[in-house]
XYZ file of C-alpha atoms in Angstrom:
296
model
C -6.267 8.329 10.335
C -3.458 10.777 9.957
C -4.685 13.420 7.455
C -1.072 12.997 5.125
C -2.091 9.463 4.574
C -5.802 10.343 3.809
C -4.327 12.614 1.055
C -2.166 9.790 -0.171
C -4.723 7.430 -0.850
C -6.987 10.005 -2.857
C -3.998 10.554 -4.844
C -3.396 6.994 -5.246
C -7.067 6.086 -5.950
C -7.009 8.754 -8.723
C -3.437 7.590 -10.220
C -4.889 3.920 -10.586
C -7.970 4.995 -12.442
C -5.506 6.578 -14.828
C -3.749 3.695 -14.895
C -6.454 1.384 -16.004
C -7.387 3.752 -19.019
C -3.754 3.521 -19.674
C -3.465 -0.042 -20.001
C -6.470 -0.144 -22.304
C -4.862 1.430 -25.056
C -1.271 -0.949 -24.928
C -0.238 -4.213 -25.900
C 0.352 -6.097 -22.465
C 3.060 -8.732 -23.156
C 2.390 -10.280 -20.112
C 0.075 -10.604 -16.937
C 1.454 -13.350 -15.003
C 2.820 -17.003 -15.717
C 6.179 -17.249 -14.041
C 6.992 -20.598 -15.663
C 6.274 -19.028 -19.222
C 7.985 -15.753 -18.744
C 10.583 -16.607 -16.478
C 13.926 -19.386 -16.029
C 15.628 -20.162 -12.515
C 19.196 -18.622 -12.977
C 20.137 -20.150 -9.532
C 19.062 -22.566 -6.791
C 15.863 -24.041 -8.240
C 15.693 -26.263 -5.056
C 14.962 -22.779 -3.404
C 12.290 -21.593 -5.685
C 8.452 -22.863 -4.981
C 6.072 -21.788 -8.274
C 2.283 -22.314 -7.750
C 0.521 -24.932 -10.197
C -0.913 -22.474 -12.201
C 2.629 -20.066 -12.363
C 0.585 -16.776 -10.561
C 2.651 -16.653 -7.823
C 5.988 -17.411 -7.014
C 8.316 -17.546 -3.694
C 12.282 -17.302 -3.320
C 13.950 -18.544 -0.570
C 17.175 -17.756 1.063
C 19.270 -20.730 4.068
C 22.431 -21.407 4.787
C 23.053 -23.422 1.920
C 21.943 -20.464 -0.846
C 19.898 -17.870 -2.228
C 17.744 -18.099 -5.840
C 16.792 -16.048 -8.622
C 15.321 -15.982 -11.691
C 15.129 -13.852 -14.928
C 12.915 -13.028 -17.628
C 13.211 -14.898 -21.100
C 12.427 -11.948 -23.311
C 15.053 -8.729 -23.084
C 13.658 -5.390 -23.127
C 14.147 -1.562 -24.506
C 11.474 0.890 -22.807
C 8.290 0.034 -20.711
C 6.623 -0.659 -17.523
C 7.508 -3.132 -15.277
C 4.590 -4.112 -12.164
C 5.580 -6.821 -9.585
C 3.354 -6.834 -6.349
C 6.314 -8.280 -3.475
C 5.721 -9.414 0.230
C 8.925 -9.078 1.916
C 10.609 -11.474 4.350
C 8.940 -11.162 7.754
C 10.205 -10.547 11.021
C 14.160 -10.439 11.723
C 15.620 -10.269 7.966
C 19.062 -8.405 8.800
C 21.045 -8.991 6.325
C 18.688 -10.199 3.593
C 19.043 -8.348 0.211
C 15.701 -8.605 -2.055
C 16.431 -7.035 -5.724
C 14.150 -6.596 -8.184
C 15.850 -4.842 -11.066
C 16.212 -4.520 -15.169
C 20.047 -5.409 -16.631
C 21.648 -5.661 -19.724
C 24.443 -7.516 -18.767
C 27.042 -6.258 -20.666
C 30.712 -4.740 -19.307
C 29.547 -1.251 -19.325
C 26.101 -2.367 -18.164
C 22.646 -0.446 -17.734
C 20.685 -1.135 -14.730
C 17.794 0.168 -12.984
C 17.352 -1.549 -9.351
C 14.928 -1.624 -6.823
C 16.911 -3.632 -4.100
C 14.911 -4.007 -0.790
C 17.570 -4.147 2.268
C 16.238 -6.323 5.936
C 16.436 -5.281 8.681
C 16.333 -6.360 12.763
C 13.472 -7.413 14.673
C 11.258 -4.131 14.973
C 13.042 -1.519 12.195
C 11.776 -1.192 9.040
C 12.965 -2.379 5.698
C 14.925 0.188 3.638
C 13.697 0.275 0.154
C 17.139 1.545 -2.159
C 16.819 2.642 -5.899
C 19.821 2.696 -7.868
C 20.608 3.427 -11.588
C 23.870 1.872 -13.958
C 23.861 4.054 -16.729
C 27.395 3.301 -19.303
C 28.628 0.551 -16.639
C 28.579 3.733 -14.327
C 26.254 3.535 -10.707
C 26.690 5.363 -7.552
C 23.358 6.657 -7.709
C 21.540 5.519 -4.575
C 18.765 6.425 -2.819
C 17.230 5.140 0.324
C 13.632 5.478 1.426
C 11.199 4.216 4.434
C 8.275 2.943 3.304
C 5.009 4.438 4.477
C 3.817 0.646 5.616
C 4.815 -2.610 6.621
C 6.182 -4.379 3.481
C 5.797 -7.767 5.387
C 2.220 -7.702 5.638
C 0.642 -8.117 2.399
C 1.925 -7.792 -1.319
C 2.452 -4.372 -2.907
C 3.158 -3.129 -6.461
C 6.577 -2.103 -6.944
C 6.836 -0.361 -10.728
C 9.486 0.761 -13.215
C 8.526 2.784 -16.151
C 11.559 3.453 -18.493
C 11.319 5.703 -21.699
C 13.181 8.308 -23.653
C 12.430 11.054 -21.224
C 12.675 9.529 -17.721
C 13.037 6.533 -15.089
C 10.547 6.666 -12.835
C 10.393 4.159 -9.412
C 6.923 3.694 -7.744
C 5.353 2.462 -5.161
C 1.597 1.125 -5.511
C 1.597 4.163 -8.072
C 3.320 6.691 -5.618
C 6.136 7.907 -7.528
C 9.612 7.818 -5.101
C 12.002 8.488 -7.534
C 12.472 10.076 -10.804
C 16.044 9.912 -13.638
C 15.701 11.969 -15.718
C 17.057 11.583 -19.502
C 19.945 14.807 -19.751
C 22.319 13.073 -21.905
C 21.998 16.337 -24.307
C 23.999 17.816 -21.096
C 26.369 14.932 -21.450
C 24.972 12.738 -18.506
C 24.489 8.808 -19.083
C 20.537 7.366 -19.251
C 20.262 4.080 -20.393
C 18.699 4.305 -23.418
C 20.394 1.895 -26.113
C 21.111 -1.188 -24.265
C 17.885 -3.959 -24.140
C 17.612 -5.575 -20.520
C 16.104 -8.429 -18.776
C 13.998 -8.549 -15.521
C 15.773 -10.166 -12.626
C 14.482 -10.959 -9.408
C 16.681 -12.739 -6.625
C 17.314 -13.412 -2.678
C 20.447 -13.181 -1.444
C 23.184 -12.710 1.326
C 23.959 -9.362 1.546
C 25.041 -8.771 5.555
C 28.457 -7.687 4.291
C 26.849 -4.230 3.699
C 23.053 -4.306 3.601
C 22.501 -3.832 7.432
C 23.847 -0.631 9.098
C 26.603 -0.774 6.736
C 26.928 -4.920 7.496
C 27.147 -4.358 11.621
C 23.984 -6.553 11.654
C 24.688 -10.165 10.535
C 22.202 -12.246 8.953
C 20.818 -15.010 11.871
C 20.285 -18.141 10.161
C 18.203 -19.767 13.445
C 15.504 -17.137 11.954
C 15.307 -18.449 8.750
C 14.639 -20.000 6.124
C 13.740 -16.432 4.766
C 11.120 -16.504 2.046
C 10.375 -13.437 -0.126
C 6.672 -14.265 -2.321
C 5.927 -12.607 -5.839
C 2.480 -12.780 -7.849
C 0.240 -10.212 -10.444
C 3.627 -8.905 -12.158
C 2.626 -7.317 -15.549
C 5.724 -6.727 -18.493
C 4.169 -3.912 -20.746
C 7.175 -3.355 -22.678
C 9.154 -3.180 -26.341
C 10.446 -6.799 -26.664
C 13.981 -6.620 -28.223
C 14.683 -7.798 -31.406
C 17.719 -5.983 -32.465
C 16.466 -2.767 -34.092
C 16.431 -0.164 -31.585
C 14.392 2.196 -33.768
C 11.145 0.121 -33.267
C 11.856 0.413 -29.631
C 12.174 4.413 -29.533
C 9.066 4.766 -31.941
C 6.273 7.003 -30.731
C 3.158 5.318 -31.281
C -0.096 3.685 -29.793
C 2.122 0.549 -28.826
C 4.787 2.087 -27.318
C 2.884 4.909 -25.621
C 5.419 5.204 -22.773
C 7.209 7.036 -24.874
C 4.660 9.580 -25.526
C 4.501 13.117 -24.434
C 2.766 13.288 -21.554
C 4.954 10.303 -19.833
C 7.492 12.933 -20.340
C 7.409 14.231 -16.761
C 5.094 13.660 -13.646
C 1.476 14.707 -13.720
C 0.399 17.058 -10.803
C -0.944 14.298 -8.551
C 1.890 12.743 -9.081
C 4.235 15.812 -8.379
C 2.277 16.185 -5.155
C 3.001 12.697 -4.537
C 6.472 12.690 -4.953
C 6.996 15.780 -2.724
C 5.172 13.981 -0.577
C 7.799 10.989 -0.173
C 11.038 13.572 -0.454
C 9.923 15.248 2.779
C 8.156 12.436 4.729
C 10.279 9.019 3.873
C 13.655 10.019 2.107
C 16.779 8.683 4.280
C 19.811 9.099 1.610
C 19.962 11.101 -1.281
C 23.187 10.420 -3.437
C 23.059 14.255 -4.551
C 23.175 15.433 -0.760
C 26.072 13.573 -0.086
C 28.911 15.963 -0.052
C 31.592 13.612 2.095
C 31.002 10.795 -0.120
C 31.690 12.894 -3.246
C 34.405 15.476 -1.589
C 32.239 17.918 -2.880
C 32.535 17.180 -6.844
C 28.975 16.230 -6.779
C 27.416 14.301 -10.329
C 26.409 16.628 -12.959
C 23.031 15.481 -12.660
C 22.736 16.972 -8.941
C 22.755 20.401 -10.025
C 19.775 19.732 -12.901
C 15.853 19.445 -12.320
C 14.947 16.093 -10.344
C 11.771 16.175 -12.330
């Protein structure tokens, strides 16, 4: 085994022990009844739901896509969803799994997974709306085939950061620098959204690869998601609260923990493809604010 990935899953095994102390001390809102947490916002033809609501499967023809959204809207947390990704040729297919507040200067904080051909990967793109304002994107390869099995794909949201992860590998880190006058969502509640779509305008090599419906129907399966978050109920100051409940907000969630440092180096050199904040054509070299600050 290639001695990187032996390092990886030390990390890893280390960053879920932490994890499970974590969880201990929080109120879990929920552990995993799509039909209690959940409505279909579209095509519920084209969702199947297991008898007992643990796992769930969108899929995407011809004739539509689906999605669904959580009931409850939220202000900070953690957000767990284990995904297996459409297999074989998916060009074209656009899986997002992403937090929204729905409002005309929107917050959002995406994990969108983009299909590919036959034999290339799946992209995995993070993005971030922060005042109805986005352009944020990054793209990663993922160190493993997505298809295969069901992995965790986390968001934890507080005062201090965003941070994106991968069965506990951190990818991706926002930092909160609105003192230096960038946006971070940080007043607006959101809901959890999860859909499959059409997205071959764009979502292949910049839409040269067309979706081919003779592979499909194209199903994308869900199970084990866990919601550990401040339910919204209109006073933001429970929300931002520092205390045993709400201990995402705490100190040490403040910034990444050296594992997880190591970890995140780890996927910059190794698995990064596009870096909004390298991308001086796309910006004519008046990069974001936020380029020139501390990534973590």
């Amino acid at each position: 085994m290639n001695v990187r990935i032996v390092n990886v899953v030390v990390f890893v095994t280390f960053l879920v022990i932490s994890k499970d102390l974590e969880i201990s001390l929080s109120s879990v809102v929920s552990v995993g009844d799509f039909n209690k947490d959940f409505f279909v916002t579209w095509a519920p033809n084209h969702i199947n739901t297991t008898a007992d609501g643990r796992e769930r499967s969108l899929i995407l023809d011809k004739d539509s896509g689906a999605a669904f959204a959580s009931n409850e809207m939220f202000l900070f947390g953690e957000i767990d969803m284990q995904i297996k990704l459409v297999p074989g040729h998916s060009a074209g297919n656009v899986v997002a799994f992403y937090l929204s507040s729905d409002q005309p200067n929107r917050d959002e904080i995406d994990f969108e997974f983009l299909g590919n051909v036959t034999g290339q990967p799946w992209i995995l793109q993070t993005n971030i709306f922060a005042d109805g304002f986005d352009n944020r994107e990054e793209r990663i390869y993922l160190w493993f085939d997505p298809t295969k099995d069901f992995h965790t794909y986390s968001i934890l949201w507080n005062l201090h950061q965003i941070l994106f992860m991968v069965d506990w590998v951190p990818i991706r880190v926002y930092l909160n620098h609105a003192d230096k006058g960038i946006a971070f969502p940080r007043w607006q509640p959101m809901s959890l959204k999860v859909s499959l779509w059409n997205g071959d305008s764009w979502a292949t090599r910049g839409g040269k690869d067309k979706i081919d419906w003779s592979k499909g129907p194209f199903i994308a399966s869900f199970r084990d998601y866990k919601i550990d978050a401040c339910i919204w109920r209109g006073n933001p100051r429970f929300c931002r609260a520092d205390s045993e409940t709400n201990w995402w907000n705490k100190a040490r969630f403040s910034t990444l923990s050296g594992p997880q440092s190591r970890l995140f180096k780890w996927v910059r050199k190794y698995h990064l493809i596009y870096d909004y904040c390298q991308d001086n054509a796309r910006f004519q070299n008046n990069m974001p604010k936020e380029c020139s600050l501390p990534k973590y």
